[in-house]
Coordinates of C-alpha atoms in Angstrom, one line a residue:
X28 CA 77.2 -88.9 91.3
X29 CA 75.7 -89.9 88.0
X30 CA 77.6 -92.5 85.8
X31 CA 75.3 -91.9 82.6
X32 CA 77.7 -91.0 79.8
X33 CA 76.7 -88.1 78.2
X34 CA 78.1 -84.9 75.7
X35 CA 76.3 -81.6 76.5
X36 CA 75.4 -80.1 73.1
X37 CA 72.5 -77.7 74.1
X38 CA 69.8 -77.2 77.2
X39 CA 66.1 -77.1 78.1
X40 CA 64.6 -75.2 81.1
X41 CA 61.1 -75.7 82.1
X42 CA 60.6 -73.6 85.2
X43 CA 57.2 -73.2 87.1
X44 CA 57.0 -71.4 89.7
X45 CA 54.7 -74.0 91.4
X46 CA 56.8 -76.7 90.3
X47 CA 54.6 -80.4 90.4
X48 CA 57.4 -82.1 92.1
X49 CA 55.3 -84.7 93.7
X50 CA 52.2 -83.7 91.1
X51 CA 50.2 -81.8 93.6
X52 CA 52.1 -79.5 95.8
X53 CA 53.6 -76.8 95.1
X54 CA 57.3 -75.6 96.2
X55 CA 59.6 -73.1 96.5
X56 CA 62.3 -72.5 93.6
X57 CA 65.8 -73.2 94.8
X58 CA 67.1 -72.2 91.1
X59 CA 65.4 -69.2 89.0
X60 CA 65.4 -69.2 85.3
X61 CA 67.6 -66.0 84.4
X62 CA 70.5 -67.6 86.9
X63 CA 70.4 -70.6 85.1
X64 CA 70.4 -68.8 81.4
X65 CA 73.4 -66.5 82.6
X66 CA 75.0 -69.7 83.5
X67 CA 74.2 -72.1 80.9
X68 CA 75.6 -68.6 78.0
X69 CA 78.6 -68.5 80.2
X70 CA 79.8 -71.7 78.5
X71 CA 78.6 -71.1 75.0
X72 CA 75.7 -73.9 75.5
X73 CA 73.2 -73.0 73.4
X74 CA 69.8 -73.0 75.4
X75 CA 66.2 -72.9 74.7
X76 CA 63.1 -71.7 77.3
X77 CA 60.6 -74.3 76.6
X78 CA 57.3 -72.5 75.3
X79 CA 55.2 -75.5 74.2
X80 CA 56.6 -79.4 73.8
X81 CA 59.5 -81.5 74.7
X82 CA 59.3 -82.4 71.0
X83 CA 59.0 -79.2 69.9
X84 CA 62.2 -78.4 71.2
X85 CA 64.6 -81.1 70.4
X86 CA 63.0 -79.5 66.6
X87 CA 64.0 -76.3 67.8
X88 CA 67.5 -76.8 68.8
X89 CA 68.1 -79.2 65.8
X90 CA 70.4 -81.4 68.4
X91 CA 70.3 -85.1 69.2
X92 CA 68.1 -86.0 72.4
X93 CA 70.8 -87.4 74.0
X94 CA 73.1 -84.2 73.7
X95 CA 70.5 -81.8 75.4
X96 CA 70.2 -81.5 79.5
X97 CA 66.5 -80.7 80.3
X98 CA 66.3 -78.6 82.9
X99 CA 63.1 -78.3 85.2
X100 CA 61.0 -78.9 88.2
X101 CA 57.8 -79.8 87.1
X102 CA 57.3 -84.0 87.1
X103 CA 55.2 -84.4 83.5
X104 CA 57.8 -82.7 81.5
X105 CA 61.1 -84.2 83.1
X106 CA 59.2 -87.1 82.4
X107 CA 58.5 -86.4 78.7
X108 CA 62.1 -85.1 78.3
X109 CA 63.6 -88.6 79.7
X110 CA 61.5 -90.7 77.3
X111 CA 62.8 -88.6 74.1
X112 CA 65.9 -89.4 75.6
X113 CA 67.1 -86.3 77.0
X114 CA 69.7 -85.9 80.3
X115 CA 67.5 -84.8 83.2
X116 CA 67.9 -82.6 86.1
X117 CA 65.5 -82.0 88.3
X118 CA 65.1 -78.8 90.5
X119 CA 64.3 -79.7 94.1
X120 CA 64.4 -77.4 97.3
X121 CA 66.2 -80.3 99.0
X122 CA 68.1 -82.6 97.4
X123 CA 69.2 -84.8 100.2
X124 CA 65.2 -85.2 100.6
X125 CA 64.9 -89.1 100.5
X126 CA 61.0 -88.4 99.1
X127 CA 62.7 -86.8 95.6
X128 CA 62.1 -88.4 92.6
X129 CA 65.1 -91.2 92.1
X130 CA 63.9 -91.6 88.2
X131 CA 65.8 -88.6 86.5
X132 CA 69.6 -88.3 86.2
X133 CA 70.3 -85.6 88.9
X134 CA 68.5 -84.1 91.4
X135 CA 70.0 -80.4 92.0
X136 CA 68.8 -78.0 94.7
X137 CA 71.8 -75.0 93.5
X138 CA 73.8 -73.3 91.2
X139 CA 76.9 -75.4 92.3
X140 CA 75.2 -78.2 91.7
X141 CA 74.2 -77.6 88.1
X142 CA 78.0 -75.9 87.4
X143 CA 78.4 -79.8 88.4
X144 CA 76.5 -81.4 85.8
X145 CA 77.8 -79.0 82.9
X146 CA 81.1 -80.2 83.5
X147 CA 79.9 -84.1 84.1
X148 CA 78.7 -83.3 80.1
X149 CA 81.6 -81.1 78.9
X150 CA 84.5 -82.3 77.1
X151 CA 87.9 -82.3 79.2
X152 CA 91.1 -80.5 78.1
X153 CA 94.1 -83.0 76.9
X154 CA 96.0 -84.3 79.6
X155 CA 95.7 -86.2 82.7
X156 CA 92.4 -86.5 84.6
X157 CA 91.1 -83.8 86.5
X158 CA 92.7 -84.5 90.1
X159 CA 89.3 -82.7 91.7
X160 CA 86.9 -85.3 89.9
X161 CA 88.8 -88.4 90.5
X162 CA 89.1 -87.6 93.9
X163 CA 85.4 -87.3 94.4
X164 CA 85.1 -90.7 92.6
X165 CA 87.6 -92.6 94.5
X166 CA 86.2 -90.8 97.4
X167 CA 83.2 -93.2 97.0
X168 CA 85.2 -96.4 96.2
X169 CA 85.3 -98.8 98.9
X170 CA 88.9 -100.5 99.4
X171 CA 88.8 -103.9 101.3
X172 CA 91.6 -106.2 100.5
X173 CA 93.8 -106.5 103.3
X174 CA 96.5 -107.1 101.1
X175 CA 96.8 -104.2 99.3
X176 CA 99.3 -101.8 101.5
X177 CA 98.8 -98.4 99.1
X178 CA 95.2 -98.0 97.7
X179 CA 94.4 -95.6 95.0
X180 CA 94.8 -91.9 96.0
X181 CA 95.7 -88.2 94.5
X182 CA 100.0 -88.5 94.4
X183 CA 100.0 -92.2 94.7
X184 CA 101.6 -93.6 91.5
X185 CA 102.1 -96.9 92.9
X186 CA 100.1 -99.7 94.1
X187 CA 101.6 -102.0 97.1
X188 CA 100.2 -105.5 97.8
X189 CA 101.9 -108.1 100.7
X190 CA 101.7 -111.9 98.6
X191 CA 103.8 -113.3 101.9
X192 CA 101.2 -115.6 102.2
X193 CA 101.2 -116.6 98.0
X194 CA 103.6 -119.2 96.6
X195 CA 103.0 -118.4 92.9
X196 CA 102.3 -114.9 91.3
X197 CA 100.7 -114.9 87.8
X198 CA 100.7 -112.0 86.2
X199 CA 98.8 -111.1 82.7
X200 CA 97.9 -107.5 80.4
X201 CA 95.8 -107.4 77.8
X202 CA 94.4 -104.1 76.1
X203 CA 90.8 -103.6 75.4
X204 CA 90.5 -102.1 71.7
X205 CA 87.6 -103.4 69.7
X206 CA 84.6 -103.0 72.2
X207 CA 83.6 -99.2 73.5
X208 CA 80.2 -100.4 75.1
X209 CA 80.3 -101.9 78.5
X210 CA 84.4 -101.5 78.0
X211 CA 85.5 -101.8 81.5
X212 CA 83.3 -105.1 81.9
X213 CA 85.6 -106.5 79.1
X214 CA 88.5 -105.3 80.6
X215 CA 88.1 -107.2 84.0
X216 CA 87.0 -110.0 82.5
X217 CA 89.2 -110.7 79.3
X218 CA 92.2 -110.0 81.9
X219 CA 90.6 -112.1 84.8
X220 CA 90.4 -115.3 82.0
X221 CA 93.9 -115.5 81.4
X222 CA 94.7 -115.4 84.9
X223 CA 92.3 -117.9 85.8
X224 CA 93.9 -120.5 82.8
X225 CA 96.9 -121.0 84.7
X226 CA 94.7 -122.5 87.8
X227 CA 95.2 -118.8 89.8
X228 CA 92.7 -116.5 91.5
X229 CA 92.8 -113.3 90.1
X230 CA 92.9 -111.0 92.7
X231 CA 94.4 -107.2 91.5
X232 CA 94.0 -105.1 88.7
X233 CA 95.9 -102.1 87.4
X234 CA 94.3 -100.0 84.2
X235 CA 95.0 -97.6 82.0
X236 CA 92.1 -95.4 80.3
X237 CA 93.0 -93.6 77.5
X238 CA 89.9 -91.5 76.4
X239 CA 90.0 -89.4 72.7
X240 CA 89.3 -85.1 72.5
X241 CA 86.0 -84.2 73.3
X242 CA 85.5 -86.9 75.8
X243 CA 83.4 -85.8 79.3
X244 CA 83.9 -86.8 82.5
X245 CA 80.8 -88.3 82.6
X246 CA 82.2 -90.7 80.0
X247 CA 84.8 -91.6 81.8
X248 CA 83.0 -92.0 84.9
X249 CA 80.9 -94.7 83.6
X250 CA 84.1 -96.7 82.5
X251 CA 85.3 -96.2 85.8
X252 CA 82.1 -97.9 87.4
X253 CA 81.7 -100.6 85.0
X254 CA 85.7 -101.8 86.4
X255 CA 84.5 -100.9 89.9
X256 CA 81.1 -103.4 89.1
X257 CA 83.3 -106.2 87.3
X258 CA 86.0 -106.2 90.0
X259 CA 83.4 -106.4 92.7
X260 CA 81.2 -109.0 90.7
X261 CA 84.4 -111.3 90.8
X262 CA 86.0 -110.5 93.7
X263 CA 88.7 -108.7 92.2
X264 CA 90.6 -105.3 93.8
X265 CA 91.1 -102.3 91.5
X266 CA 94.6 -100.8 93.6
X267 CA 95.8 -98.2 90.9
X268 CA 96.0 -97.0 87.7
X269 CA 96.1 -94.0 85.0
X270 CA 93.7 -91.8 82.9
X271 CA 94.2 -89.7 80.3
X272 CA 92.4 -87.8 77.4
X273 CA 95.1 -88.0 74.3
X274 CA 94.7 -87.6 70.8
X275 CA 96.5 -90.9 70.4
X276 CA 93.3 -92.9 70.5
X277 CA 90.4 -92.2 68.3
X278 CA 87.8 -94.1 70.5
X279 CA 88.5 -95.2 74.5
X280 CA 91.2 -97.7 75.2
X281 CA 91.5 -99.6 78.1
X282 CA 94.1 -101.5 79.3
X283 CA 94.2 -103.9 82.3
X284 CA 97.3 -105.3 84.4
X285 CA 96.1 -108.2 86.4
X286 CA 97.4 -110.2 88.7
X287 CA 96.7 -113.6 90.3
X288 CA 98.0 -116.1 92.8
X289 CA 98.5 -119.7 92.9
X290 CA 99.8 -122.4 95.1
X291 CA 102.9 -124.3 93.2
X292 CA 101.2 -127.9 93.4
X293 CA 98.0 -126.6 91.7
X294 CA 100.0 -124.3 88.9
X295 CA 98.9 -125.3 85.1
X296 CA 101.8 -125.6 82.5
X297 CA 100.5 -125.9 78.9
X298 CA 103.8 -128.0 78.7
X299 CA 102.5 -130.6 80.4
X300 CA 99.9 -132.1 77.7
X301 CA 100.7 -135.5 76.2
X302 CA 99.4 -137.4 73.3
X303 CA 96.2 -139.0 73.9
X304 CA 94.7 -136.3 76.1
X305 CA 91.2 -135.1 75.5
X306 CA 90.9 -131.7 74.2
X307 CA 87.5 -129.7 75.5
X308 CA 85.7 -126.4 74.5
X309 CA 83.5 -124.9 76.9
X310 CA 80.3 -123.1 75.7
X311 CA 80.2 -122.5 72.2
X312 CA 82.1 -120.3 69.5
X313 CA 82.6 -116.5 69.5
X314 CA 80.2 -115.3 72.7
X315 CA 82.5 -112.3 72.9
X316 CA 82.5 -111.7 69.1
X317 CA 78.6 -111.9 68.7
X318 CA 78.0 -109.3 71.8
X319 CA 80.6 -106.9 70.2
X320 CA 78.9 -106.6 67.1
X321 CA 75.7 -106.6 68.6
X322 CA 76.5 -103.2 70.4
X323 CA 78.5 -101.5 68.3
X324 CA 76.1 -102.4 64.8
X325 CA 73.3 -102.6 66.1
X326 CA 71.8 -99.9 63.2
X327 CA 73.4 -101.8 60.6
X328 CA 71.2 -105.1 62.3
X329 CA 68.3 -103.5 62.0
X330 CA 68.6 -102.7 58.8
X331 CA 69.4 -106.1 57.8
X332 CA 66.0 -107.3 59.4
X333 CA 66.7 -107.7 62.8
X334 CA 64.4 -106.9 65.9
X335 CA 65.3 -104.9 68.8
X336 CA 64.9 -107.7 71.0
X337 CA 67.1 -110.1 68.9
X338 CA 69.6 -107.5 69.2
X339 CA 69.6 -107.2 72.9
X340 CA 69.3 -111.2 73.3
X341 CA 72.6 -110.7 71.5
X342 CA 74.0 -108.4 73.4
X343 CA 73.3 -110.3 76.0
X344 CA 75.6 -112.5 75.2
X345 CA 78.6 -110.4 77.2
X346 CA 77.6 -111.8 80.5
X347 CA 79.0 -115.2 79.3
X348 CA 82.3 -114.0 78.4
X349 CA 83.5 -115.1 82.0
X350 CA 85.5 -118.4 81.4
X351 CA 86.4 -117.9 86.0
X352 CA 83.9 -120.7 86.8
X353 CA 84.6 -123.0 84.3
X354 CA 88.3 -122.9 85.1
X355 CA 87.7 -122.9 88.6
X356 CA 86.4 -126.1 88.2
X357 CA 88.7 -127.9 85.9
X358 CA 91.4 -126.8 87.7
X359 CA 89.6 -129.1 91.1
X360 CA 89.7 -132.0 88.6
X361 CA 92.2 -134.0 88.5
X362 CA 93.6 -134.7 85.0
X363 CA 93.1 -131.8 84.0
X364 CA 97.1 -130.5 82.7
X365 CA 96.2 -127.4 80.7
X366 CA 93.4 -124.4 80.0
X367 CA 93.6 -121.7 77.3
X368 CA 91.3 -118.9 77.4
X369 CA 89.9 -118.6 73.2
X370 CA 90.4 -115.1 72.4
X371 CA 91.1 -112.4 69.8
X372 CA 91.5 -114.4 67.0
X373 CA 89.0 -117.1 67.9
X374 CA 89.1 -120.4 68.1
X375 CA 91.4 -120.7 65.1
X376 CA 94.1 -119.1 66.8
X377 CA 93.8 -120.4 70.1
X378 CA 94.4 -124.1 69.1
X379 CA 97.4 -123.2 66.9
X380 CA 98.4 -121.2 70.3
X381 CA 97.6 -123.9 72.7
X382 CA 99.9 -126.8 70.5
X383 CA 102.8 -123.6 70.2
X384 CA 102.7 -123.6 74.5
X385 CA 102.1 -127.3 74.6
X386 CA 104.4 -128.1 72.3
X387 CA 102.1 -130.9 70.7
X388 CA 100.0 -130.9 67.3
X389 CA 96.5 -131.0 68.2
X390 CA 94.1 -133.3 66.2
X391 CA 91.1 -131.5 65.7
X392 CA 87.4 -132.6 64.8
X393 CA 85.5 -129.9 63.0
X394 CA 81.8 -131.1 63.2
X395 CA 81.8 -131.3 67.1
X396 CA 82.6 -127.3 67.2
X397 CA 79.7 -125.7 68.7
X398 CA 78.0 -123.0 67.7
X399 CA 75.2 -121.1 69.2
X400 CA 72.4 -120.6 66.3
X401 CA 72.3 -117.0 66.7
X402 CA 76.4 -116.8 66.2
X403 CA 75.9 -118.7 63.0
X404 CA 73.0 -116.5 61.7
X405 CA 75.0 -113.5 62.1
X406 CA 77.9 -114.7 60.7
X407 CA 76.8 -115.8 57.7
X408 CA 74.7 -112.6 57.1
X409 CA 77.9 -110.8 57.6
X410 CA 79.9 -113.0 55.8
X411 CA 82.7 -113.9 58.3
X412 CA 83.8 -116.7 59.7
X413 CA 83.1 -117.8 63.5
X414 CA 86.3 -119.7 64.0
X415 CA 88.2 -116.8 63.4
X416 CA 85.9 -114.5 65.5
X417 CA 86.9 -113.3 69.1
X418 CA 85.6 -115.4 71.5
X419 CA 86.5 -114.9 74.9
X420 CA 83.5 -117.0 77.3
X421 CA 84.9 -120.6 75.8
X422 CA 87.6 -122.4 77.1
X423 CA 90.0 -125.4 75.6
X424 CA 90.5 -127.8 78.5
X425 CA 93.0 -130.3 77.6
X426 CA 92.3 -133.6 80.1
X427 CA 93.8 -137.0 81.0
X428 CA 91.4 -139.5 79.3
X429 CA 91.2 -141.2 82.2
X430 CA 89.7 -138.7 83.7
X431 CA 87.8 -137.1 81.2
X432 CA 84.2 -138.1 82.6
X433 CA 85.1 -136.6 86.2
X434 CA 85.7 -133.4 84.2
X435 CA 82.1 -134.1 82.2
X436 CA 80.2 -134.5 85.1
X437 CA 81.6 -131.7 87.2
X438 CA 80.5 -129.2 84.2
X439 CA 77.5 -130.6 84.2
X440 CA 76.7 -130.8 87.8
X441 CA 77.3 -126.4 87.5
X442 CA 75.2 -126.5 84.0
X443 CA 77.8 -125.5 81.8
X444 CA 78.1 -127.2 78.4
X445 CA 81.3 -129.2 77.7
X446 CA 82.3 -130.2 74.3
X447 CA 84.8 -133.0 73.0
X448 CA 86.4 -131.9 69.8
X449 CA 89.6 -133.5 69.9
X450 CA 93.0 -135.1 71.5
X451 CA 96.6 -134.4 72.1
X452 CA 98.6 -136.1 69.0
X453 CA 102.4 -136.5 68.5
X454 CA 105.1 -133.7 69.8
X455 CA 105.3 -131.0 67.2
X456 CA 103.2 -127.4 66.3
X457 CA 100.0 -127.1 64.5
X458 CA 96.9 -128.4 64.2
X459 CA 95.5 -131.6 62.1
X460 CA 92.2 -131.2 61.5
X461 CA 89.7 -133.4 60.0
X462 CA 85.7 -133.1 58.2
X463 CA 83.4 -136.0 58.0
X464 CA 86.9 -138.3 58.7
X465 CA 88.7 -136.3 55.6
X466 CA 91.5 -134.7 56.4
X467 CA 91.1 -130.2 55.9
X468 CA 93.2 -127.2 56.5
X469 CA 92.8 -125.5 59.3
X470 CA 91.6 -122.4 58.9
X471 CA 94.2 -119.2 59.3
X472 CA 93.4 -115.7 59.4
X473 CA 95.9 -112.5 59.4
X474 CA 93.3 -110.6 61.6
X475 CA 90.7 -111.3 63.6
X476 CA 87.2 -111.5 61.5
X477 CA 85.4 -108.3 63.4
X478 CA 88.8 -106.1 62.0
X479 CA 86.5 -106.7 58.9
X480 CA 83.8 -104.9 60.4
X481 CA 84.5 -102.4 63.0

């Protein structure tokens, strides 16, 4: 089964009847044109026998390469159609036939088969997920967590896990509602940091996808294997969950239930901080916020003088979002009493958050804040500000001081940068913050910065 997301607009065929499937030999149509056009008008697609160029007909059809499913069994063409940037299917007599070509998006030897990949592209009625096509995906999903008593499954509305063996269960939910690109990634991960603050392992996740009219399976598919990718990445069991197609949403939602475990003597309590500790920031400001706008403006980069490789360097920067290793080891350090996981909101609200939990104001240094250079270049083209940008991939670490070089050299030992921008000060809520040894106000925003943008 494909995962490539994809809205079938119109079609392509490109039938030879010595189709140059392995660019010499010829071979014997599985699939003949007039079955496929009877098909393909069937379902109101409108659909184009290819006379001359690939080029020529995406000018034909008048429709977006990425909307059109080429249809064909001849190598040079399939091959032209996927670098315009069409959806590919390519006619074999055998698709099981380890010797086809693996570099198109289907391989189909049938009629079934292709009645297959129109729906993968069509839009789904309102309503709960087709039962047929999440069976065939969780039919594929491997379940291997001993703990979990009811996996996934048609009619099962409930997940069942045994935590005999747990002391502590930390639980956390968190919506995913900015981001579209890579969405389930964020999901896992945004969840999986909050868990992970609290010195836990997170270990299951419940979601629910909420996708707008006019989405395709094939959509959702591909939000279903970015979860299935994060969860196995970080060693995390998807047991359960929802999805719908609602005209409640405008764009896909996601939201993630996860849940952790933790043994009592190694629990973090933001309660626990005291004047005088060390206050830490992992990383540097807004990761999250910078890969965010990165794929969902990329055009409006470009236009503003970016390259296409600064813009994927950017984007880039959503496989740092992960604060699980850098929380994995503060929580071994001892002297380390609290973590909080900077979010929506940035950095601005997660110290103002962390002294509400802790219960102490934090004194705040405003030069040692890192940035990354590419954070501050987009910012200020933008004009926004990064401290009030989301930010998930940095966390605040707040340390004993006595301890505070056991916790610098065990970040450094795994390469992860560790900065000191402030200390615990006297019981209370807020932040005092200070410039060039001048007291400032800390900055406050009623939104978080890419709500200007997105």
């Amino acid at each position: 089964m494909s995962f490539k997301p994809f809205l079938l607009k119109a079609a392509v065929i490109s039938i030879h009847e010595s189709g140059d499937l392995t660019e010499t030999d010829a071979v014997k149509l599985p699939l003949i044109p007039i079955d496929i056009q009877n098909l393909l008008d069937s379902r109101g697609i409108p659909t184009l026998i290819m006379g001359q160029t690939v080029s020529d007909a995406i000018e034909r059809l008048k429709t977006a390469p990425c909307h059109i499913l080429f249809i064909g069994n001849h190598i040079f063409h399939l091959r032209q159609a996927s670098a315009c940037g069409m959806i590919t299917a390519c006619i074999v007599p055998d698709p099981n036939d380890n010797e086809n070509p693996d570099e198109f998006d289907f391989i189909i030897g049938d009629i079934t088969q292709l009645v297959h990949v129109l729906r993968l592209g069509t839009p789904m009625p309102m309503g709960k997920f087709p039962c047929d096509l999440l069976e065939q995906y969780l039919h594929d999903f491997a379940f291997q967590d001993a703990s979990v008593i009811i996996n996934p499954g048609i009619g099962e509305d409930t997940a069942a896990i045994d935590i005999q063996s747990s002391e502590i269960l930390i639980l956390k939910s968190d919506p995913i509602t900015f981001a579209t690109d890579s969405i389930g990634y964020y999901t896992v991960l945004i969840n999986a940091n909050d868990i992970a603050t609290s010195g836990a392992v997170p270990r299951w996740l419940l979601t629910t996808l909420l996708f707008p009219p006019q989405s395709t399976p094939s959509q959702a598919f591909q939000v279903m294997q970015d979860l299935k990718t994060a969860c196995y990445r970080w060693g995390i069991t998807l047991c359960g969950g929802h999805t719908e197609i609602t005209d409640a949403v405008t764009r896909p939602v996601v939201t993630g239930m996860m849940a952790g475990t933790v043994a009592r003597s190694r629990l973090l309590n933001k309660q626990n901080i005291r004047t005088g500790d060390t206050v830490w920031i992992t990383k540097s400001l807004a990761v999250e916020g910078t890969s965010i706008i990165a794929r969902e403006l990329g055009d409006r980069l470009i236009s503003s003088g970016y390259t296409d490789d600064e813009i994927n360097r950017l984007k880039k920067f959503l496989f740092s979002i992960s604060i699980l290793d850098e929380a994995r080891i503060a929580a071994d350090t001892p002297g380390v009493v609290a973590m909080h996981d900077v979010t929506e909101g940035g950095l601005a609200a997660a110290v103002l958050e962390l002294s509400a939990a802790g219960r102490h104001i934090l004194e705040i240094v405003m030069e040692t804040i890192p940035i990354y250079p590419e954070t501050d270049r987009l910012c200020r083209l933008l004009t926004i500000d990064p401290l009030g940008l989301i930010a998930s991939g940095s966390l605040l670490i707040c340390c004993r001081p006595n301890h505070s070089q056991t916790l610098i050299d065990n970040m450094a030992h795994n390469q992860i940068p560790l900065t000191l921008i402030g200390a615990v000060g006297r019981p209370g809520k807020g932040v005092e913050a200070k410039k060039q040894g001048k007291s400032v106000k800390w900055p406050e925003f009623d939104a978080d910065e890419i709500t200007r943008l997105l």
